[in-house]
């Protein structure tokens, strides 16, 4: 066998292996060789051969020479943590290469800034019957210059020698790899060193591929990543002891920094530009209606840096306890001062801070030697990862709440003073994504909000709607390129942003804004007056509520009652169901805030996208079509009875009306009616209690005449009715722009519901988002709706709109839109009707 001269694969400075700042390489645990501190940006082949190993992250590669010797080249130290950033492989496993061929291109500047060291070991890992000799002296070297020689030797074996013991025992173990960067060079070398100490043949298998545990390059070729399951098999006298030692070594982490799971961001959609929009116009999804003109500010937030390793369990535990206690106090204080959705979101954050699993995971991390900050970040991100990757778009949005708490507690740990971004009044804020506390902390005065990611049901979207802040979400990457200070127009009503408006467009938008402000002021001035159409037909305008703190402000805005109380706020983000006393206290507080006005209480609507941890529910392939709404109550009778008892205790008796969510069959209504009648008898309540249904399924709309025989009223939930009719998930940004409640199919179902209710003298209301849309209101009235329950902030506007129009004109308008082919045609007619029927 002839010697093989290896040429320098890099331009740089030759350095002895002992000088490499890593004991695995310096101690020759992976093999003999040399190192080069590079000055160039390309790694070349040191000899002719075949590529037999290439790490998925691109930082290490193995070439097999013609004599079977294998040479590993590892670019930098700890560069596996870069997860591929800065590396561009130019070859693939199995490729034949000639000496000097380029193998990997790398960004030297990025490596210098990001890696522990850029020095690159070049090692003989599988000898092929050779030894290293004639190593180049320390000093500068050019690509292609002689680096070292692989000299044949008669006594050297080509591969790691396994013991030959036919009489030993065989055993296997399976374990999960929790090493943050999988089985890369350093842990592979330590496994190989330990395996060579035992009198056993040990193999490591991933799937249907395996390698000797004595061969680091063989293990690297398996591509074992974080979270992978591997099987260790051993044969020989020391089989059990060998596997015990290897399992302990791997499970102990081998000194690797703990993994911080990468949390997948919500998908960043391309910025949609519908055919009817001009260039420079960016489409998005309306999360809160309105029109705004103003200068752009881009909101950017960087991760807080925390040390990975701790200063001892006692010190890190105390630091965490202090920061956690402070954050609990801060959130509680904010929640007391907040109202409406902001209060509910902060209360949910308080419940998350009290989550024992998060605390246990943090304590476990500190016990492993992590800092309090690293342990908290790990605990949070593991849970956030589960939410983001669970396949439920709405639950994925809740990962933001966890990441919000991560950042707030880390800021307290590192002593970062809380900062509040100050934006000039009239600013249009653009963000890649936004956390709830960001928006809560921003002083009032923003003109509009535009978010590249996100969805219309995120907590930020809910907050923006409650603030009356025009908001677009899922607007795509293009909005992030709009320069600071650029004056733009956000028309959330039409789901569009004008990134370079003309002077005439800005002037027209400002005129429209002024007219809207005048109408708003006029609407507030008459908000308390009972609502009638222009030709005298009585239309009730209620408000949708979610907490006691919203009741009084809704009444101040002119709400004539509550048309939808979302009771799930009491049941979520807690470990046990609320007691009858807890429920009664909250329902009574809302009834008191309404000062005797009607209160329609929707029974618990959980399941699907709103799970409760204390309810045992089997995993469902499609939760939206599974156990949710009234089906949950009927499946858990004690839960249903407790809620009905709490509602029946509210004084005065009869102020509360009860509404069933997600009804699809008349049997569901009958079952609840029987329970309600039994409880009324037990509680000696003679006053009739109205029991109605939400029409959210096409089945309920089509059979409204049957349901109305037994229901006291019908209320249409247009959000769910729309998604079930159009078969589009309203929490999915990919289809959100096409999800429109003014689709003719949805409007025809609303018309059918109104006809079915009228056949039996039942009133039909709307409590979904269409009730808050001034364009939709005339259509709804024309179809037969006599009660509207809107967002509290929209009540004055909706009442004013009803007063401007006659029922006769609404009926003619409704018939016209029912003949339309699609939602855009309906909206075109609706805008024309608004311009013709709105007083100047």
PDB file of C-alpha atoms in Angstrom, residues 427-578:
ATOM      1  CA  UNK A 427     -48.228  56.417  14.633  1.00  0.00           C
ATOM      2  CA  UNK A 428     -49.024  53.320  12.576  1.00  0.00           C
ATOM      3  CA  UNK A 429     -47.135  50.498  14.266  1.00  0.00           C
ATOM      4  CA  UNK A 430     -45.838  47.600  12.165  1.00  0.00           C
ATOM      5  CA  UNK A 431     -44.445  44.418  13.712  1.00  0.00           C
ATOM      6  CA  UNK A 432     -43.354  40.983  12.608  1.00  0.00           C
ATOM      7  CA  UNK A 433     -45.308  39.727  15.612  1.00  0.00           C
ATOM      8  CA  UNK A 434     -46.436  41.363  18.824  1.00  0.00           C
ATOM      9  CA  UNK A 435     -46.885  40.004  22.347  1.00  0.00           C
ATOM     10  CA  UNK A 436     -49.900  40.959  24.491  1.00  0.00           C
ATOM     11  CA  UNK A 437     -47.837  42.850  27.076  1.00  0.00           C
ATOM     12  CA  UNK A 438     -46.284  44.931  24.270  1.00  0.00           C
ATOM     13  CA  UNK A 439     -49.682  46.322  23.310  1.00  0.00           C
ATOM     14  CA  UNK A 440     -50.944  46.662  26.879  1.00  0.00           C
ATOM     15  CA  UNK A 441     -47.848  48.697  27.785  1.00  0.00           C
ATOM     16  CA  UNK A 442     -47.961  51.062  24.791  1.00  0.00           C
ATOM     17  CA  UNK A 443     -49.550  54.392  25.748  1.00  0.00           C
ATOM     18  CA  UNK A 444     -52.752  55.286  23.940  1.00  0.00           C
ATOM     19  CA  UNK A 445     -52.520  57.235  20.730  1.00  0.00           C
ATOM     20  CA  UNK A 446     -51.587  54.732  18.033  1.00  0.00           C
ATOM     21  CA  UNK A 447     -53.473  55.276  14.806  1.00  0.00           C
ATOM     22  CA  UNK A 448     -53.379  51.658  13.607  1.00  0.00           C
ATOM     23  CA  UNK A 449     -51.576  48.363  13.939  1.00  0.00           C
ATOM     24  CA  UNK A 450     -50.311  46.039  11.208  1.00  0.00           C
ATOM     25  CA  UNK A 451     -48.789  42.628  11.984  1.00  0.00           C
ATOM     26  CA  UNK A 452     -46.957  40.486   9.444  1.00  0.00           C
ATOM     27  CA  UNK A 453     -47.873  37.230  11.180  1.00  0.00           C
ATOM     28  CA  UNK A 454     -50.597  36.464  13.681  1.00  0.00           C
ATOM     29  CA  UNK A 455     -54.243  35.665  13.264  1.00  0.00           C
ATOM     30  CA  UNK A 456     -57.595  37.323  13.846  1.00  0.00           C
ATOM     31  CA  UNK A 457     -58.225  35.435  17.107  1.00  0.00           C
ATOM     32  CA  UNK A 458     -54.852  36.113  18.785  1.00  0.00           C
ATOM     33  CA  UNK A 459     -54.828  37.960  22.086  1.00  0.00           C
ATOM     34  CA  UNK A 460     -53.222  40.955  20.388  1.00  0.00           C
ATOM     35  CA  UNK A 461     -56.081  41.062  17.852  1.00  0.00           C
ATOM     36  CA  UNK A 462     -58.652  40.841  20.647  1.00  0.00           C
ATOM     37  CA  UNK A 463     -56.915  43.652  22.556  1.00  0.00           C
ATOM     38  CA  UNK A 464     -56.733  45.844  19.462  1.00  0.00           C
ATOM     39  CA  UNK A 465     -60.454  45.384  18.778  1.00  0.00           C
ATOM     40  CA  UNK A 466     -61.312  46.302  22.373  1.00  0.00           C
ATOM     41  CA  UNK A 467     -59.209  49.463  22.035  1.00  0.00           C
ATOM     42  CA  UNK A 468     -60.909  50.450  18.785  1.00  0.00           C
ATOM     43  CA  UNK A 469     -57.498  50.291  17.094  1.00  0.00           C
ATOM     44  CA  UNK A 470     -57.721  49.532  13.335  1.00  0.00           C
ATOM     45  CA  UNK A 471     -55.681  46.367  12.894  1.00  0.00           C
ATOM     46  CA  UNK A 472     -54.507  44.153  10.043  1.00  0.00           C
ATOM     47  CA  UNK A 473     -52.923  40.761  10.712  1.00  0.00           C
ATOM     48  CA  UNK A 474     -51.321  38.131   8.457  1.00  0.00           C
ATOM     49  CA  UNK A 475     -50.165  40.945   6.170  1.00  0.00           C
ATOM     50  CA  UNK A 476     -46.980  39.144   5.131  1.00  0.00           C
ATOM     51  CA  UNK A 477     -43.303  39.996   4.869  1.00  0.00           C
ATOM     52  CA  UNK A 478     -43.665  43.056   2.623  1.00  0.00           C
ATOM     53  CA  UNK A 479     -44.896  45.273   5.472  1.00  0.00           C
ATOM     54  CA  UNK A 480     -41.590  44.762   7.301  1.00  0.00           C
ATOM     55  CA  UNK A 481     -39.765  46.491   4.438  1.00  0.00           C
ATOM     56  CA  UNK A 482     -41.710  49.758   4.729  1.00  0.00           C
ATOM     57  CA  UNK A 483     -39.241  52.438   5.796  1.00  0.00           C
ATOM     58  CA  UNK A 484     -39.581  54.197   9.136  1.00  0.00           C
ATOM     59  CA  UNK A 485     -41.468  57.475   8.849  1.00  0.00           C
ATOM     60  CA  UNK A 486     -43.233  56.569   5.606  1.00  0.00           C
ATOM     61  CA  UNK A 487     -46.749  57.982   5.596  1.00  0.00           C
ATOM     62  CA  UNK A 488     -49.182  55.176   4.774  1.00  0.00           C
ATOM     63  CA  UNK A 489     -52.894  54.371   4.837  1.00  0.00           C
ATOM     64  CA  UNK A 490     -54.328  51.378   6.699  1.00  0.00           C
ATOM     65  CA  UNK A 491     -57.886  50.566   5.663  1.00  0.00           C
ATOM     66  CA  UNK A 492     -58.705  47.608   7.892  1.00  0.00           C
ATOM     67  CA  UNK A 493     -62.333  47.727   6.742  1.00  0.00           C
ATOM     68  CA  UNK A 494     -61.191  46.622   3.293  1.00  0.00           C
ATOM     69  CA  UNK A 495     -58.242  44.493   4.506  1.00  0.00           C
ATOM     70  CA  UNK A 496     -55.585  46.580   2.776  1.00  0.00           C
ATOM     71  CA  UNK A 497     -52.598  48.849   3.358  1.00  0.00           C
ATOM     72  CA  UNK A 498     -51.391  51.506   0.906  1.00  0.00           C
ATOM     73  CA  UNK A 499     -47.606  51.615   1.299  1.00  0.00           C
ATOM     74  CA  UNK A 500     -47.005  54.576  -1.040  1.00  0.00           C
ATOM     75  CA  UNK A 501     -50.241  56.559  -1.219  1.00  0.00           C
ATOM     76  CA  UNK A 502     -50.521  59.635  -3.389  1.00  0.00           C
ATOM     77  CA  UNK A 503     -51.284  63.043  -1.929  1.00  0.00           C
ATOM     78  CA  UNK A 504     -54.837  62.779  -3.253  1.00  0.00           C
ATOM     79  CA  UNK A 505     -55.330  59.375  -1.597  1.00  0.00           C
ATOM     80  CA  UNK A 506     -54.057  60.717   1.724  1.00  0.00           C
ATOM     81  CA  UNK A 507     -56.334  63.747   1.490  1.00  0.00           C
ATOM     82  CA  UNK A 508     -59.365  61.572   0.702  1.00  0.00           C
ATOM     83  CA  UNK A 509     -58.589  59.247   3.617  1.00  0.00           C
ATOM     84  CA  UNK A 510     -58.240  62.184   6.018  1.00  0.00           C
ATOM     85  CA  UNK A 511     -61.613  63.550   4.896  1.00  0.00           C
ATOM     86  CA  UNK A 512     -63.136  60.130   5.482  1.00  0.00           C
ATOM     87  CA  UNK A 513     -61.511  59.930   8.921  1.00  0.00           C
ATOM     88  CA  UNK A 514     -62.932  63.305   9.897  1.00  0.00           C
ATOM     89  CA  UNK A 515     -66.413  62.316   8.758  1.00  0.00           C
ATOM     90  CA  UNK A 516     -66.153  59.060  10.717  1.00  0.00           C
ATOM     91  CA  UNK A 517     -65.087  60.953  13.843  1.00  0.00           C
ATOM     92  CA  UNK A 518     -68.079  63.299  13.529  1.00  0.00           C
ATOM     93  CA  UNK A 519     -70.469  60.400  13.116  1.00  0.00           C
ATOM     94  CA  UNK A 520     -68.911  58.673  16.100  1.00  0.00           C
ATOM     95  CA  UNK A 521     -69.403  61.754  18.267  1.00  0.00           C
ATOM     96  CA  UNK A 522     -73.022  62.083  17.151  1.00  0.00           C
ATOM     97  CA  UNK A 523     -73.600  58.374  17.794  1.00  0.00           C
ATOM     98  CA  UNK A 524     -72.239  58.635  21.342  1.00  0.00           C
ATOM     99  CA  UNK A 525     -74.484  61.614  22.027  1.00  0.00           C
ATOM    100  CA  UNK A 526     -77.619  59.556  21.294  1.00  0.00           C
ATOM    101  CA  UNK A 527     -76.333  56.143  22.395  1.00  0.00           C
ATOM    102  CA  UNK A 528     -78.651  55.851  25.397  1.00  0.00           C
ATOM    103  CA  UNK A 529     -81.826  56.306  23.322  1.00  0.00           C
ATOM    104  CA  UNK A 530     -83.798  53.167  22.414  1.00  0.00           C
ATOM    105  CA  UNK A 531     -83.037  52.061  18.865  1.00  0.00           C
ATOM    106  CA  UNK A 532     -85.567  52.186  15.994  1.00  0.00           C
ATOM    107  CA  UNK A 533     -85.132  52.140  12.226  1.00  0.00           C
ATOM    108  CA  UNK A 534     -85.950  55.291  10.262  1.00  0.00           C
ATOM    109  CA  UNK A 535     -89.463  53.951   9.672  1.00  0.00           C
ATOM    110  CA  UNK A 536     -90.063  53.058  13.325  1.00  0.00           C
ATOM    111  CA  UNK A 537     -89.225  49.352  13.644  1.00  0.00           C
ATOM    112  CA  UNK A 538     -87.775  48.473  17.071  1.00  0.00           C
ATOM    113  CA  UNK A 539     -84.320  46.860  16.911  1.00  0.00           C
ATOM    114  CA  UNK A 540     -82.544  45.887  20.129  1.00  0.00           C
ATOM    115  CA  UNK A 541     -78.791  46.511  20.218  1.00  0.00           C
ATOM    116  CA  UNK A 542     -76.947  44.562  22.891  1.00  0.00           C
ATOM    117  CA  UNK A 543     -73.244  44.018  23.669  1.00  0.00           C
ATOM    118  CA  UNK A 544     -71.107  40.889  23.768  1.00  0.00           C
ATOM    119  CA  UNK A 545     -69.356  40.579  27.134  1.00  0.00           C
ATOM    120  CA  UNK A 546     -66.678  38.375  28.646  1.00  0.00           C
ATOM    121  CA  UNK A 547     -66.153  39.794  32.148  1.00  0.00           C
ATOM    122  CA  UNK A 548     -67.859  41.866  34.839  1.00  0.00           C
ATOM    123  CA  UNK A 549     -65.536  44.814  34.179  1.00  0.00           C
ATOM    124  CA  UNK A 550     -67.029  45.208  30.685  1.00  0.00           C
ATOM    125  CA  UNK A 551     -70.660  45.595  31.760  1.00  0.00           C
ATOM    126  CA  UNK A 552     -70.733  49.210  32.951  1.00  0.00           C
ATOM    127  CA  UNK A 553     -68.694  50.562  29.992  1.00  0.00           C
ATOM    128  CA  UNK A 554     -71.043  48.714  27.614  1.00  0.00           C
ATOM    129  CA  UNK A 555     -74.082  50.335  29.229  1.00  0.00           C
ATOM    130  CA  UNK A 556     -72.358  53.727  28.988  1.00  0.00           C
ATOM    131  CA  UNK A 557     -71.992  53.065  25.252  1.00  0.00           C
ATOM    132  CA  UNK A 558     -75.737  52.515  24.959  1.00  0.00           C
ATOM    133  CA  UNK A 559     -75.964  48.709  25.166  1.00  0.00           C
ATOM    134  CA  UNK A 560     -79.535  47.652  25.968  1.00  0.00           C
ATOM    135  CA  UNK A 561     -78.330  44.434  27.549  1.00  0.00           C
ATOM    136  CA  UNK A 562     -75.856  41.617  26.973  1.00  0.00           C
ATOM    137  CA  UNK A 563     -76.649  39.439  23.960  1.00  0.00           C
ATOM    138  CA  UNK A 564     -73.761  37.033  24.552  1.00  0.00           C
ATOM    139  CA  UNK A 565     -71.922  36.387  27.804  1.00  0.00           C
ATOM    140  CA  UNK A 566     -68.921  34.166  27.090  1.00  0.00           C
ATOM    141  CA  UNK A 567     -68.781  32.125  30.290  1.00  0.00           C
ATOM    142  CA  UNK A 568     -65.687  30.143  29.336  1.00  0.00           C
ATOM    143  CA  UNK A 569     -63.499  32.915  30.806  1.00  0.00           C
ATOM    144  CA  UNK A 570     -64.325  31.338  34.187  1.00  0.00           C
ATOM    145  CA  UNK A 571     -63.416  27.809  33.135  1.00  0.00           C
ATOM    146  CA  UNK A 572     -60.168  28.129  31.208  1.00  0.00           C
ATOM    147  CA  UNK A 573     -56.590  28.627  32.428  1.00  0.00           C
ATOM    148  CA  UNK A 574     -57.212  26.802  35.705  1.00  0.00           C
ATOM    149  CA  UNK A 575     -56.716  23.275  37.062  1.00  0.00           C
ATOM    150  CA  UNK A 576     -60.223  22.694  38.471  1.00  0.00           C
ATOM    151  CA  UNK A 577     -63.727  23.668  37.417  1.00  0.00           C
ATOM    152  CA  UNK A 578     -65.181  26.752  39.168  1.00  0.00           C
TER     153      UNK A 578
END
